[in-house]
Structures are given as C-alpha cells and as structure tokens.
Amino acid sequence: MAKYNIDDILNELGVDKPAKALPSRGEDAPLRTQPKRVSVDDLGSMPASVRAAGPDAQELAMSPIPAVPANQRTYGELVKLREGSDSGELPANDDPAVKQILPAAPRSSVGSAMSDLYRPEQVSGALAKGGGADLAEYLLSRGLVPADRMTVAQGVLKQSPGRRLADILIEQGVDEVIIQRAVAELAGIPFERIDLSKGLDGGFDGKLLQSLTPDFCKKNGVVPLRMDGARVVLGVTRPDDVFLLDEIKGRLRATGIKVVMVTGFDLRGAMEIVGAGREEASVDVSELLAEVSEGDVQVEKRESNEVNLEKEAAESPVIRYVNYIIQTAVKEGASDIHVEPAEKKLRVRFRIDGELFEMMNPPGAMSAAITSRLKIMANLDISERRLPQDGRIRCVVQGRKLDLRVSTLPTGYGEKTVMRILDTKSINVELDNLGFHQDTLEVWRKIIDLPHGIVLVTGPTGSGKTTTLYSSLRQLDKNTMNISTVEDPIEYHLDGVTQTQMHEKIGMTFAAALKSLLRQDPDVIMLGEIRDMETAHIAVQAALTGHLVLSTLHTNDAPASITRLVNIGLEPFLVGAAVNGVLAQRLIRRLCTHCKVEETPSADMVEYLTMQGLPTDKMWAAKGCERCRNTGYSGRVGIYELLTVDDQLRDVIARNPNVSEFRRMCLERGMVSLRMDGVRKVAQGLTTVSEVLRVTEANA
C-alpha cells in the first residue's frame, strides 16, 4: 500500500494544518550510521524478551544509534506500526508523533473524516474474524443458523481455505440478509437494505453509479447510495479492500467515503435498474439464452419444471429482477402481475384485493429481456412475438409452491405479459371461512350433498368461483366417491380427484371430455364452464342419469343463470328438472383491522338496516394506513346469492319466464340478494356501504 503524507490528507479534507510544522527528515534528525552487529557474547546480556523477538529486535537493541524518532514518522509508517501491534492501535496519546500528526484542536473533524476514509484496516481484521470462527459463534449463539447446517458449512470451508464462511452459508440457502447483517455487526459498520421500488428516486444514486460505471460496480460488488455532505455513502458486499476504496475515492473525487454493508441481491437489483442489463436486452435472443437463461431451462426440466426463485442467487440482473417481481407480488398478496411495455419505460402493476397498483418502473430497454425471461420460465416460444401465447410457471417462493398462469399479448411497444398467481393455500380454505352467512351455508351444504343434479356457481371473472367449487369438492368423501373434473386450465391440483385438461385445438373439448368421463363410472363431475349447447346438453343428461354435476356460468345473478341455459338451447323443462341450485357470488374488500374507524350511520341507512332486522348502533369506515397501502382495505370476503330450485320453481321454469319476472318471484320466496348479503357484512363491521354499492351496482 502506498504511503500517505498527513499534510496532503489534511489539505484534501480542508482542515487547518498543525501550528508546528513537521521537521524534515534531514534537518533535525541525526544521521543513522551502520548498526553494530550483534555478537554471541552480547546475547547473553540481553533480556529474554528481546532474545525471543528475533534478530531484528536484537540488532535494534544493540545499536548505538536510536531508531527514527516518532515525531519524524510519516502517516503511512504509523499505519504500519499499528498493523504490527498486537492491539491494532496507534501509539499512546502522549506519543510525540501522535501529538504532531493528529493534534488535539482539530481532532473531532479530522477523526470523523479519517474514520470514513480509512477504516478498512480495522474492517479487514474484523471481517477476517467474521468470515470464520467469530461469525459462526455469532450466528449459533443467536440461533440464526441451525447447528447442523453450520457444521456442514465449516466442513466445506476446511476443504476450501480460500473461501468465506458467509458465502458458503448463503449458497446453502441461509437468508443473505441475516448473514450480511451479522458480518456488518462484527465489522462495526452499518447495514442497509436498498429500496429497489424507489429506483433512482431514492434507493441509490444513479449519477454516482454511472460515474463509476455499472460494470465496475458489478465487478467489485459496490453501489453508491447517496451523498452525506461531502462524503459518499458506499454500499459494499465485502468492505475489506483498502485499494478498492482508494480507487473509488479517486474516481468520484470524493472528500470521504462512508462504508455500509448491503446484500448481493439488492446490489444486483440496482445494477439491473440503472441499465446493467441493457446489454442483455440489446442482444438477440440466442445471445440472451446463452448468457443468462440456458442453464435455468435445464434446471427446470431436471426439477420437474419447478424453479426455486430463492436459490438463484448468482444469476444475471434480468433473472434476479424477474424473481424480485414475483417474490414482491407474493409478499403483497397480489392475484395478478401485469408487465406492460410503454414507449420509454416498463410498467409493472399488481392486482391486490381486486384493484391494480403500479409498483415498479424498470427502464424500457429491459422490456425484451424481461419478457424473454418470462417466456423461458413458461416454456413458450421466445422467437414468436406476433401472436399471443399462454403458458404456466411452476415455482417455489418462500417455501410455498405456486403456479403462475402466463399470457402474452403483442402491443405497439412490445409484448404485454399478465401472470395469474395460483396459490394452493387459497383452495385449502374451508367453506366456513369463505364468508357464507350461516343460513346460506347450511342450504349450500345440503345442495352439494345431493346424489344427482346440476349445481351452478355464477359470477364475473375473478369473483372466486373456482375457490368455492374446490372448497365444496373438499367437503365430499373422496374415499367412497369417484370425483372427476374437466378444466381449462387445471388451476389447482386436488388429492383424490381425477383432473382432466381441456385441449380444444386437438378436439378435447368440454363436451368430448364429459362424454369420456361418463364411461369412467363417476359420482361427481366438475366442469370448468358451460359454454355451448353441446356441453350443456351432456351436463343435463349426466345430471338426469344419476350424477352430480358442478359447473360455472358467467351471469350477473343467480336467476339469470336459468334463462341463460334456456337461451343456450336447452328446453326449459329439462333445465327445471336438472338444476338443483345456483350460487351467485362477488368478492368485496375487507376493512383493514388496523386503521378502520367507527362512524354513525345515516338516517336512510338506519331505516334500511331496521327493515332488514339488522343492528343499527354503529358502522365502520375506511381510513388508510401503511399496512393497507392507504386504501383502508386489506383482504376480501365473499357475498352470496343462493337460489334453491324446488318443485314450485321447477314448474315456473318450465313455462320459460322472463328474467325480471323470475328474479322478482325468487326474492318474494325469500332469496337473499347479493346487495342484502353485503349489507349484512356492513352490519358485522367487515366492510363499508360504498364498497357494497360498488360491487353490486349491476344487481340493484
């Protein structure tokens, strides 16, 4: 390491020089002559500590000329002296050299600046300890890493002496945040996370990063975060390189550098946002595959198309950013991910609780790279950019197995990609937890327990129909019944249920699959949707021949489903004879339990609640907080409209009534409408009146 003169350093820092100038080496210091050689006789008279210290110390002890006075040593020599001492400290404060080089008057300003500039000597020592025994002791004592995993990592470290224990633990799947935070604490430096969602607006300093160049930062594992006065706050993954910090100081022309520890994940995300991945985006598809994604395709095939996003720690920025998008969406509880290319940017939006929120804005140059990565994960044709494509990604996020249903659509600025997140956790919900009123739930259980007939669930896309059907199937005895499904696509896999994928292009339609299932001795059949006359006719024939058929329709309410079947082409008397019940449903947002506030209901609302026999003492309103993204709502609950078809209604259906007349008759017979069920939820403090009106506007 080069020697530094304290005068030059103080000038750079803008600190006044000490009043007394340092004496030059040739003026006041006596010239050093050739030292006396140590003889065997002289060794006998030496103290034991000097003899044990070696020839250099013995020679110095016997020399008639003293060593260079302390007050004539340069700062670089003092650093060497500190490095050679057992304690790693500079000489005592009363040392003349210390008094002259670091005078008492400017100690506070100089000391803090010097701390930010050249603490690497101390950091390096701490990291050297933290990279081995001390780090292991720290992690084990706090229960951050299991003992068996630590034993394995230490075994690998013994076989690979040049590696760091921290790197080995991260490769074994230990959370990088835990490891880096521990190393930072052992090194005595701060630890920070980079908010990648802020991007260039606060997460890190894009201008400084461009000054260093993304390639330099990526190669050396550093990222400038911000300016702290005249000093640069530098995020590093391994802050033990003195020469690197000195080079960065020169490149940025910074007065000082303050080192903080960051994770490799955050650093790679920052590189990708600022444009480190533009090279990947600008090359052709073959180069992109060869450079960043070819190995992942092989891994996916070897692991049965399951990709563990958390273990891909050493991949390219594009791959890392795609994984970051998916992980963030799962963490936020999103149901859909929209990746939409624009002219100069890429917009990433999440659908949370039925509403779209703009979450990220990567550079537009990354659009092709991100789309290609998603296509590779979904096993789609990356060379086809003119036609829409559909695929599926099976992955593991935070220990949960997820299915992502991928759809691409060509647009004017590239391909838009939408991913539906299918979480197996959502189908494990019991019917009791879906939001059914107790009376409605009892009737619904009786309907799905019938041995034959058609049971329909209706509602728009995203209203929870599939979840209700799957939860209903889970209530049936799969050990004594043959349950089969025909779906497009198979969204969730159910144990004990035979599930068939529809392929319309090869002739495997709902009707064809249903015909085949009837030869499989089924007890219960679930159809993904009744879309046409042929499927509806076969479903009715199956229901009339002793099978229970569950399916979905897209109608606004329950009574409209009856007329829809007639309009498809079925005879009214067949519809009345086959259908047992129709369940219409919607999903409304729940009030956030952390910020909801009590309010007094209006006079009209009190009157309405009184007419419905509901309590009128209090209501709740949405306020908004950080936990609910300032919306006032968190999560969703279902509202339901259940139509039970009895003998009297079968006669009415056989006469083919119009929709309005039939709906009025069902309400008069006691059917609870969607809006009425929503008002029940309002009285329970689960939602607000405005939310109910928004969802049920078409059903007024």
XYZ file of C-alpha atoms in Angstrom:
700
model
C 0.000 0.000 0.000
C 1.240 3.454 -0.866
C 2.379 5.814 1.911
C 0.245 8.864 2.628
C 1.552 12.125 3.968
C -0.644 13.696 6.626
C -0.187 17.186 5.152
C -1.758 16.098 1.862
C -4.629 14.350 3.602
C -5.408 17.349 5.786
C -5.367 19.623 2.737
C -7.906 17.368 0.952
C -10.137 17.385 3.998
C -9.984 21.151 4.276
C -8.559 21.048 7.804
C -6.026 23.584 9.033
C -2.538 22.267 9.429
C -0.990 21.961 12.877
C 0.672 25.109 14.108
C 4.021 23.423 14.314
C 5.386 22.135 11.059
C 6.750 18.679 10.943
C 10.563 18.593 10.955
C 12.121 17.281 7.838
C 13.978 14.060 7.985
C 17.306 15.665 7.109
C 17.354 18.741 9.364
C 16.912 17.758 12.984
C 17.160 14.006 12.900
C 20.622 12.568 13.490
C 22.034 10.568 10.676
C 21.827 6.856 11.242
C 25.111 5.006 10.882
C 25.605 1.351 10.179
C 24.381 -0.501 13.259
C 26.638 -2.623 15.349
C 26.490 -6.305 14.614
C 25.332 -8.464 17.466
C 27.838 -10.979 18.778
C 27.240 -14.217 20.666
C 28.604 -12.650 23.803
C 26.129 -9.821 23.585
C 23.173 -12.200 23.502
C 23.851 -13.346 26.996
C 23.329 -9.887 28.421
C 20.057 -9.278 26.547
C 16.684 -9.567 28.282
C 14.802 -12.732 27.485
C 12.009 -10.783 25.740
C 14.483 -9.254 23.324
C 16.189 -12.565 22.567
C 12.834 -14.134 21.788
C 11.834 -11.340 19.469
C 14.296 -12.331 16.750
C 17.404 -10.960 15.016
C 15.845 -7.626 14.012
C 14.905 -6.711 17.549
C 18.259 -7.906 18.828
C 20.076 -5.760 16.298
C 17.960 -2.748 17.204
C 18.540 -3.275 20.908
C 22.318 -3.384 20.498
C 22.548 -0.489 18.050
C 24.203 2.650 19.472
C 22.108 4.855 17.178
C 18.401 5.172 18.045
C 15.650 4.460 15.534
C 13.918 7.257 13.651
C 12.194 9.473 16.222
C 8.438 9.034 16.488
C 7.802 12.625 15.532
C 9.572 12.082 12.179
C 7.449 9.112 11.070
C 5.039 9.593 8.199
C 1.356 8.688 8.491
C 1.979 5.604 6.382
C 4.653 4.433 8.831
C 2.266 4.930 11.730
C -0.292 2.794 9.921
C 2.354 0.070 9.532
C 3.178 0.417 13.214
C -0.482 -0.039 14.075
C -0.761 -3.072 11.827
C 2.261 -4.648 13.503
C 0.997 -4.121 17.052
C -0.950 -6.783 18.884
C -3.819 -4.474 19.728
C -4.063 -2.898 16.321
C -3.976 0.560 17.895
C -1.782 3.586 17.233
C 0.806 4.581 19.863
C -0.423 6.161 23.071
C -1.800 9.686 23.004
C 1.259 11.047 24.715
C 3.466 9.838 21.866
C 5.012 12.936 20.229
C 4.212 11.586 16.773
C 0.539 11.320 17.594
C 0.501 14.803 19.099
C 2.073 16.319 15.986
C 0.320 14.321 13.273
C -3.127 14.265 14.928
C -3.173 17.459 17.026
C -5.778 17.967 19.726
C -7.501 21.033 18.273
C -8.967 19.565 15.056
C -9.327 16.018 16.429
C -13.134 15.854 16.127
C -13.352 16.897 12.480
C -10.252 15.091 11.355
C -11.094 11.986 13.342
C -14.542 11.536 11.840
C -13.279 12.198 8.347
C -10.382 9.803 8.770
C -12.817 7.213 10.100
C -14.885 7.453 6.955
C -11.815 7.451 4.770
C -9.570 4.724 6.059
C -11.197 2.324 8.442
C -10.569 -0.623 6.098
C -7.582 -1.801 8.151
C -9.847 -2.391 11.104
C -12.721 -3.615 8.941
C -10.457 -6.095 7.215
C -9.414 -7.595 10.506
C -12.956 -7.816 11.732
C -14.093 -9.433 8.520
C -11.247 -11.870 8.644
C -12.592 -12.961 12.002
C -16.196 -12.685 10.930
C -15.519 -14.819 7.926
C -14.708 -17.792 10.144
C -14.880 -18.696 13.811
C -16.329 -15.418 15.113
C -19.102 -15.401 12.520
C -20.002 -18.993 13.312
C -20.097 -18.254 17.035
C -22.205 -15.142 16.458
C -24.790 -16.951 14.316
C -25.010 -20.015 16.545
C -25.286 -18.057 19.787
C -28.280 -16.153 18.445
C -29.936 -19.153 16.824
C -29.783 -17.597 13.349
C -28.328 -20.696 11.656
C -29.020 -24.331 12.640
C -26.059 -26.152 14.139
C -26.153 -28.954 11.559
C -26.035 -26.510 8.659
C -23.155 -24.638 10.290
C -21.250 -27.926 10.696
C -21.656 -28.684 7.003
C -20.556 -25.165 6.037
C -17.473 -25.348 8.243
C -16.587 -28.675 6.649
C -16.751 -27.075 3.214
C -14.641 -24.179 4.495
C -11.896 -26.549 5.662
C -11.761 -28.135 2.220
C -11.755 -24.695 0.529
C -9.500 -22.441 2.640
C -9.719 -19.529 0.234
C -13.484 -19.127 0.587
C -15.546 -17.174 3.162
C -17.919 -18.841 5.562
C -20.500 -16.182 4.778
C -20.502 -17.072 1.062
C -20.820 -20.789 1.820
C -23.806 -20.244 4.130
C -25.577 -18.103 1.534
C -25.037 -20.814 -1.087
C -26.606 -23.324 1.318
C -29.809 -21.295 1.400
C -29.347 -19.180 4.539
C -31.021 -15.780 4.257
C -28.440 -13.360 2.857
C -29.847 -10.533 4.978
C -29.074 -12.467 8.171
C -25.516 -13.236 7.062
C -24.648 -9.740 5.839
C -26.154 -8.118 8.912
C -24.041 -10.385 11.129
C -20.844 -9.650 9.198
C -21.595 -5.922 9.367
C -22.067 -6.032 13.130
C -18.827 -7.952 13.588
C -17.044 -5.451 11.359
C -18.527 -2.483 13.216
C -20.164 -0.896 10.158
C -23.821 -0.124 9.387
C -26.096 -2.462 7.416
C -28.727 -1.165 4.977
C -31.316 -2.518 2.538
C -31.751 -0.806 -0.809
C -35.371 0.024 -1.580
C -35.426 -1.149 -5.193
C -39.016 0.025 -5.593
C -37.781 3.647 -5.364
C -35.178 3.052 -8.047
C -33.332 6.195 -8.986
C -35.727 8.276 -6.861
C -34.190 7.373 -3.522
C -32.976 3.822 -3.488
C -29.459 4.703 -4.667
C -27.574 7.432 -6.541
C -27.778 6.699 -10.261
C -25.448 9.562 -11.257
C -22.646 8.375 -8.996
C -23.194 4.839 -10.184
C -22.841 5.937 -13.786
C -19.634 7.782 -12.849
C -18.200 4.538 -11.517
C -19.890 2.640 -14.425
C -22.262 -0.272 -13.803
C -19.633 -2.778 -14.958
C -17.148 -1.537 -12.350
C -19.765 -1.666 -9.579
C -20.973 -5.097 -10.623
C -17.430 -6.486 -10.820
C -16.357 -5.109 -7.431
C -19.654 -5.501 -5.580
C -20.207 -1.821 -4.720
C -23.008 0.701 -5.257
C -23.026 4.406 -4.279
C -26.155 5.036 -2.225
C -26.190 8.786 -1.596
C -24.161 11.830 -0.604
C -23.726 12.625 3.070
C -22.446 16.182 2.930
C -19.147 15.970 1.040
C -18.837 12.241 1.648
C -20.092 9.340 -0.461
C -22.102 6.649 1.319
C -20.923 3.487 -0.432
C -22.770 0.183 -0.229
C -20.448 -2.820 -0.413
C -20.814 -6.568 -0.081
C -17.218 -7.123 1.093
C -15.750 -3.942 2.600
C -12.241 -5.292 3.152
C -10.396 -3.939 0.129
C -8.355 -0.840 1.005
C -7.090 -0.352 -2.538
C -10.628 -0.526 -3.969
C -11.902 2.185 -1.616
C -8.929 4.373 -2.510
C -9.647 3.897 -6.217
C -13.344 4.745 -5.763
C -12.417 7.874 -3.813
C -10.219 8.969 -6.724
C -12.818 8.147 -9.384
C -15.555 10.084 -7.621
C -13.205 12.825 -6.407
C -14.851 12.463 -3.032
C -13.673 14.069 0.183
C -14.537 10.952 2.147
C -16.191 7.573 1.853
C -18.563 6.080 4.398
C -18.872 2.304 4.046
C -22.150 0.445 4.711
C -22.927 -3.224 4.156
C -25.588 -4.269 1.600
C -26.808 -7.584 0.247
C -25.778 -9.005 -3.082
C -29.450 -9.262 -4.049
C -30.026 -5.520 -3.569
C -26.816 -4.659 -5.390
C -27.685 -6.751 -8.428
C -31.164 -5.250 -8.482
C -29.679 -1.747 -8.512
C -27.357 -2.690 -11.363
C -30.264 -4.001 -13.354
C -32.422 -0.907 -12.774
C -29.732 1.552 -13.846
C -29.080 -0.352 -17.020
C -26.570 -3.086 -16.341
C -28.963 -5.391 -18.063
C -29.221 -3.280 -21.216
C -26.546 -5.296 -22.871
C -28.633 -8.415 -22.388
C -31.688 -6.554 -23.665
C -29.958 -5.309 -26.801
C -28.533 -8.622 -27.972
C -30.548 -11.108 -29.928
C -32.498 -13.947 -28.400
C -29.827 -16.578 -28.881
C -27.241 -14.482 -27.051
C -29.687 -13.847 -24.221
C -30.350 -17.551 -23.842
C -26.678 -18.454 -23.919
C -25.730 -15.796 -21.404
C -28.439 -15.730 -18.753
C -31.109 -18.342 -19.129
C -29.974 -21.521 -20.806
C -28.926 -23.189 -17.584
C -32.230 -22.340 -15.920
C -34.204 -24.158 -18.575
C -32.206 -27.306 -17.891
C -32.674 -26.938 -14.182
C -36.415 -26.518 -14.575
C -36.647 -29.715 -16.589
C -34.435 -31.614 -14.137
C -36.575 -30.461 -11.208
C -39.939 -31.247 -12.793
C -40.473 -27.685 -14.019
C -40.211 -26.265 -10.511
C -37.882 -23.281 -10.111
C -36.778 -22.262 -6.637
C -36.521 -18.491 -7.009
C -34.749 -18.027 -3.686
C -31.805 -20.239 -4.603
C -30.913 -18.491 -7.860
C -28.534 -16.130 -6.057
C -25.752 -15.832 -8.611
C -27.688 -15.194 -11.796
C -27.813 -12.204 -14.120
C -29.608 -8.956 -13.197
C -32.542 -9.692 -15.507
C -33.216 -13.043 -13.890
C -32.779 -11.580 -10.456
C -35.196 -8.748 -11.196
C -37.866 -11.100 -12.553
C -37.546 -13.164 -9.398
C -37.787 -9.959 -7.368
C -41.051 -9.034 -9.126
C -42.607 -12.433 -8.383
C -41.412 -12.502 -4.778
C -42.725 -8.989 -4.144
C -46.104 -9.864 -5.674
C -46.452 -12.919 -3.432
C -45.396 -10.900 -0.387
C -48.000 -8.203 -1.150
C -50.747 -10.785 -1.652
C -51.303 -9.956 -5.324
C -53.521 -12.127 -7.505
C -52.151 -10.903 -10.854
C -48.935 -9.366 -12.200
C -49.104 -7.034 -15.201
C -45.883 -6.279 -17.103
C -46.777 -3.550 -19.605
C -44.238 -2.045 -22.042
C -44.515 1.650 -22.860
C -42.540 3.953 -25.136
C -39.778 4.843 -22.666
C -40.406 2.655 -19.641
C -41.794 -0.633 -18.436
C -44.725 -0.535 -16.057
C -45.240 -3.336 -13.511
C -48.617 -3.417 -11.762
C -50.049 -5.776 -9.144
C -53.738 -6.569 -8.674
C -54.263 -6.565 -4.915
C -57.740 -7.128 -3.470
C -59.236 -6.572 -6.911
C -57.514 -3.214 -7.526
C -54.448 -2.514 -9.695
C -51.462 -0.739 -8.106
C -48.402 0.485 -10.002
C -45.400 -0.942 -8.124
C -42.277 -0.683 -10.316
C -40.954 1.164 -13.367
C -37.918 -0.584 -14.879
C -36.223 1.053 -17.905
C -37.933 0.463 -21.215
C -34.725 -1.088 -22.569
C -35.296 -4.049 -20.278
C -38.676 -4.934 -21.754
C -37.398 -7.519 -24.245
C -35.113 -9.161 -21.685
C -37.827 -9.458 -19.020
C -40.386 -10.781 -21.498
C -37.908 -13.351 -22.837
C -37.110 -14.489 -19.299
C -40.810 -14.972 -18.502
C -41.323 -16.877 -21.750
C -38.422 -19.179 -20.949
C -39.812 -19.878 -17.483
C -43.236 -20.652 -19.018
C -41.751 -22.819 -21.819
C -43.104 -20.523 -24.531
C -41.650 -19.757 -27.966
C -39.428 -16.726 -27.443
C -38.961 -16.227 -31.182
C -42.709 -15.721 -31.729
C -43.596 -12.108 -30.956
C -46.550 -11.622 -33.312
C -49.089 -13.995 -31.740
C -50.481 -14.299 -28.199
C -49.195 -17.218 -26.140
C -50.284 -18.958 -22.950
C -48.165 -20.964 -20.572
C -47.573 -21.909 -16.964
C -44.725 -21.439 -14.489
C -44.359 -23.745 -11.502
C -42.146 -22.223 -8.858
C -41.342 -22.129 -5.153
C -41.447 -18.812 -3.316
C -40.824 -18.568 0.425
C -41.343 -22.299 0.760
C -44.750 -22.190 -0.966
C -45.453 -23.969 -4.256
C -47.106 -21.623 -6.730
C -48.479 -21.878 -10.245
C -48.264 -18.792 -12.444
C -50.613 -18.776 -15.430
C -48.828 -16.686 -18.074
C -50.433 -14.878 -21.003
C -48.567 -12.720 -23.547
C -50.149 -10.238 -25.963
C -48.354 -8.261 -28.729
C -48.701 -4.472 -28.378
C -47.301 -1.417 -30.109
C -44.238 -1.241 -27.823
C -43.632 -4.936 -27.281
C -45.369 -7.852 -25.635
C -47.569 -7.341 -22.597
C -47.383 -10.166 -20.066
C -50.008 -10.955 -17.447
C -49.459 -13.621 -14.802
C -52.228 -15.030 -12.619
C -50.833 -16.254 -9.278
C -52.440 -19.531 -8.244
C -51.611 -20.285 -4.630
C -52.527 -23.744 -3.372
C -53.115 -22.153 0.027
C -56.247 -20.440 -1.300
C -58.050 -23.718 -2.061
C -57.411 -25.103 1.391
C -59.938 -22.664 2.785
C -62.901 -24.277 4.480
C -66.412 -23.338 3.435
C -66.910 -21.824 6.896
C -64.173 -19.259 6.186
C -65.384 -18.054 2.779
C -67.888 -15.542 4.188
C -71.137 -17.538 3.955
C -73.962 -16.494 6.237
C -74.836 -19.405 8.493
C -78.288 -19.942 6.933
C -76.882 -19.801 3.397
C -74.056 -22.195 4.276
C -76.434 -24.839 5.670
C -78.549 -24.799 2.490
C -75.436 -24.928 0.274
C -74.090 -27.989 2.109
C -77.399 -29.773 1.547
C -77.330 -28.957 -2.181
C -73.806 -30.315 -2.798
C -74.648 -33.453 -0.794
C -77.463 -34.402 -3.187
C -76.731 -37.552 -5.237
C -77.608 -36.037 -8.617
C -78.485 -32.811 -10.366
C -76.686 -29.673 -11.582
C -75.225 -27.134 -9.177
C -74.051 -23.860 -10.730
C -71.736 -21.134 -9.414
C -72.001 -17.885 -11.312
C -70.220 -14.548 -11.330
C -67.715 -12.499 -13.336
C -64.042 -13.405 -13.772
C -62.122 -13.111 -10.523
C -65.156 -13.448 -8.258
C -63.891 -16.598 -6.516
C -65.984 -19.233 -8.320
C -63.132 -21.737 -8.606
C -62.230 -21.374 -4.934
C -65.845 -22.049 -3.930
C -66.068 -25.142 -6.144
C -62.751 -26.541 -4.933
C -63.701 -25.933 -1.288
C -67.016 -27.679 -1.958
C -65.284 -30.695 -3.513
C -63.063 -30.956 -0.449
C -66.193 -31.445 1.683
C -67.132 -34.584 -0.229
C -65.924 -38.038 0.784
C -63.236 -38.770 -1.802
C -62.633 -42.266 -0.420
C -66.131 -43.547 -1.260
C -66.808 -41.406 -4.339
C -65.286 -41.146 -7.817
C -64.779 -37.396 -8.379
C -63.585 -36.167 -11.779
C -63.056 -32.691 -13.241
C -62.624 -31.159 -16.701
C -60.881 -27.776 -16.531
C -59.352 -25.177 -18.829
C -56.773 -24.909 -17.441
C -56.249 -27.033 -14.327
C -55.662 -24.277 -11.805
C -55.072 -26.340 -8.666
C -54.254 -29.985 -8.101
C -56.530 -31.843 -5.677
C -55.604 -35.084 -3.937
C -58.020 -37.919 -4.607
C -59.624 -36.161 -7.594
C -59.154 -37.105 -11.274
C -58.472 -33.880 -13.157
C -58.511 -33.590 -16.965
C -57.054 -30.755 -19.011
C -59.112 -29.494 -21.929
C -57.307 -29.086 -25.296
C -59.702 -27.575 -27.777
C -57.125 -27.496 -30.624
C -56.876 -31.286 -30.677
C -60.596 -31.875 -30.159
C -60.512 -32.340 -26.371
C -63.442 -30.033 -25.680
C -65.642 -29.904 -22.583
C -68.260 -31.938 -24.413
C -65.796 -34.600 -25.594
C -64.182 -34.882 -22.175
C -67.576 -35.105 -20.475
C -68.635 -37.936 -22.800
C -65.499 -39.862 -21.869
C -65.935 -39.199 -18.148
C -69.420 -40.688 -18.207
C -67.793 -44.010 -19.146
C -65.464 -43.760 -16.116
C -68.214 -44.530 -13.581
C -68.179 -41.087 -11.948
C -70.187 -39.990 -8.921
C -69.342 -36.275 -9.080
C -68.268 -34.303 -12.173
C -66.968 -30.765 -12.117
C -66.956 -28.820 -15.379
C -64.839 -25.723 -15.585
C -67.550 -23.855 -17.500
C -70.699 -24.500 -19.529
C -70.040 -22.567 -22.728
C -72.129 -24.080 -25.511
C -75.219 -26.099 -26.331
C -73.414 -29.465 -26.625
C -71.718 -29.179 -23.217
C -74.942 -28.006 -21.552
C -76.921 -30.866 -23.096
C -74.463 -33.538 -21.960
C -74.326 -31.985 -18.461
C -78.115 -32.135 -18.185
C -78.172 -35.759 -19.391
C -75.496 -36.651 -16.825
C -77.497 -34.964 -14.040
C -80.699 -36.764 -15.034
C -78.931 -40.164 -15.116
C -77.773 -40.044 -11.506
C -74.618 -37.877 -11.449
C -73.882 -34.724 -9.507
C -72.548 -32.055 -11.874
C -70.894 -28.881 -10.623
C -70.064 -26.109 -13.079
C -69.806 -22.338 -13.586
C -71.522 -19.705 -15.690
C -70.851 -16.043 -16.327
C -74.028 -14.207 -15.331
C -74.773 -11.228 -13.099
C -77.060 -13.013 -10.640
C -78.482 -16.421 -9.805
C -81.905 -16.208 -11.538
C -80.230 -15.081 -14.792
C -78.386 -18.428 -14.953
C -81.666 -20.261 -15.536
C -82.610 -18.103 -18.516
C -79.024 -18.329 -19.808
C -79.282 -22.121 -20.062
C -82.561 -21.737 -21.948
C -81.011 -19.191 -24.307
C -78.078 -21.567 -24.969
C -80.578 -24.012 -26.406
C -81.829 -26.282 -23.628
C -85.515 -26.984 -23.227
C -86.992 -25.159 -20.205
C -88.464 -28.344 -18.738
C -85.010 -30.012 -18.877
C -83.433 -27.060 -17.088
C -86.066 -27.121 -14.359
C -85.685 -30.861 -13.897
C -81.873 -30.926 -13.790
C -80.828 -27.789 -11.835
C -80.803 -28.105 -8.035
C -79.387 -24.704 -7.141
C -77.466 -21.653 -8.357
C -74.973 -19.661 -6.288
C -74.051 -16.134 -7.429
C -71.093 -14.515 -5.703
C -68.810 -11.484 -5.576
C -65.710 -10.549 -3.621
C -65.722 -7.337 -1.608
C -62.783 -5.790 0.200
C -62.468 -6.192 3.957
C -61.863 -3.222 6.193
C -58.308 -3.014 7.464
C -58.417 -4.062 11.108
C -55.517 -1.742 11.974
C -56.988 1.541 10.818
C -60.795 1.247 10.492
C -62.718 3.921 12.362
C -66.211 3.947 13.793
C -68.877 6.201 12.278
C -72.547 6.937 12.878
C -74.872 5.539 10.175
C -77.080 7.944 8.252
C -80.827 8.099 8.768
C -81.522 6.281 5.490
C -79.067 3.543 6.408
C -80.633 3.157 9.840
C -84.057 2.796 8.234
C -82.776 0.209 5.748
C -80.989 -1.802 8.448
C -84.106 -1.746 10.591
C -86.191 -3.105 7.722
C -83.720 -5.951 7.320
C -83.696 -6.695 11.026
C -80.021 -5.745 11.402
C -78.344 -3.763 14.217
C -78.162 -0.008 13.716
C -75.971 1.152 16.590
C -72.686 1.617 14.759
C -70.848 1.275 11.467
C -67.212 1.380 10.357
C -65.400 3.447 7.748
C -62.097 3.034 5.892
C -59.235 5.329 6.930
C -55.957 4.000 5.456
C -52.524 3.158 6.851
C -49.180 1.759 5.700
C -50.298 -1.847 6.195
C -53.154 -1.468 3.710
C -51.313 0.849 1.264
C -53.501 3.747 2.490
C -56.622 2.201 0.947
C -58.406 1.332 4.186
C -58.978 -2.247 2.997
C -56.979 -5.445 3.429
C -58.136 -8.803 2.097
C -61.503 -9.802 0.635
C -64.619 -11.680 1.693
C -67.422 -13.194 -0.382
C -71.039 -12.121 -0.632
C -73.509 -14.708 -1.901
C -76.912 -15.043 -3.528
C -78.251 -18.618 -3.337
C -81.197 -19.776 -5.419
C -82.655 -23.149 -4.398
C -84.817 -24.778 -7.051
C -87.785 -26.605 -5.507
C -90.829 -28.212 -7.132
C -92.767 -24.936 -7.354
C -89.890 -23.186 -9.124
C -89.436 -26.138 -11.476
C -92.982 -25.564 -12.709
C -92.264 -21.864 -13.150
C -89.038 -22.576 -15.084
C -90.891 -24.999 -17.375
C -93.082 -22.062 -18.505
C -89.903 -20.111 -19.533
C -90.458 -16.865 -17.605
C -88.507 -13.698 -18.418
C -85.545 -12.697 -16.259
C -87.107 -9.799 -14.327
C -90.256 -11.720 -13.521
C -88.314 -14.772 -12.384
C -85.966 -12.702 -10.197
C -88.886 -10.903 -8.528
C -90.510 -14.228 -7.768
C -87.279 -15.619 -6.242
C -86.910 -12.556 -3.979
C -90.514 -12.884 -2.840
C -89.816 -16.504 -1.892
C -87.015 -15.406 0.471
C -83.864 -15.384 -1.682
C -81.206 -13.126 -0.161
C -79.728 -10.887 -2.845
C -76.050 -10.012 -3.239
C -76.611 -6.461 -2.003
C -78.585 -7.654 1.004
C -75.820 -10.089 1.946
C -73.331 -7.252 1.528
C -75.337 -5.102 3.953
C -75.087 -7.974 6.433
C -71.297 -7.732 6.137
C -71.535 -3.967 6.760
C -73.515 -4.577 9.957
C -70.835 -7.050 11.062
C -68.124 -4.414 10.603
C -66.409 -6.336 7.788
C -66.800 -3.759 5.002
C -68.359 -0.418 4.084
C -71.561 0.620 2.348
C -69.650 2.246 -0.501
C -67.768 -0.993 -1.169
C -71.006 -2.994 -1.288
C -72.619 -0.497 -3.653
C -69.538 -0.537 -5.904
C -69.554 -4.319 -6.283
C -73.324 -4.843 -6.561
C -74.192 -1.861 -8.751
C -75.297 -4.091 -11.632
C -77.543 -6.063 -9.302
C -79.550 -3.153 -7.893
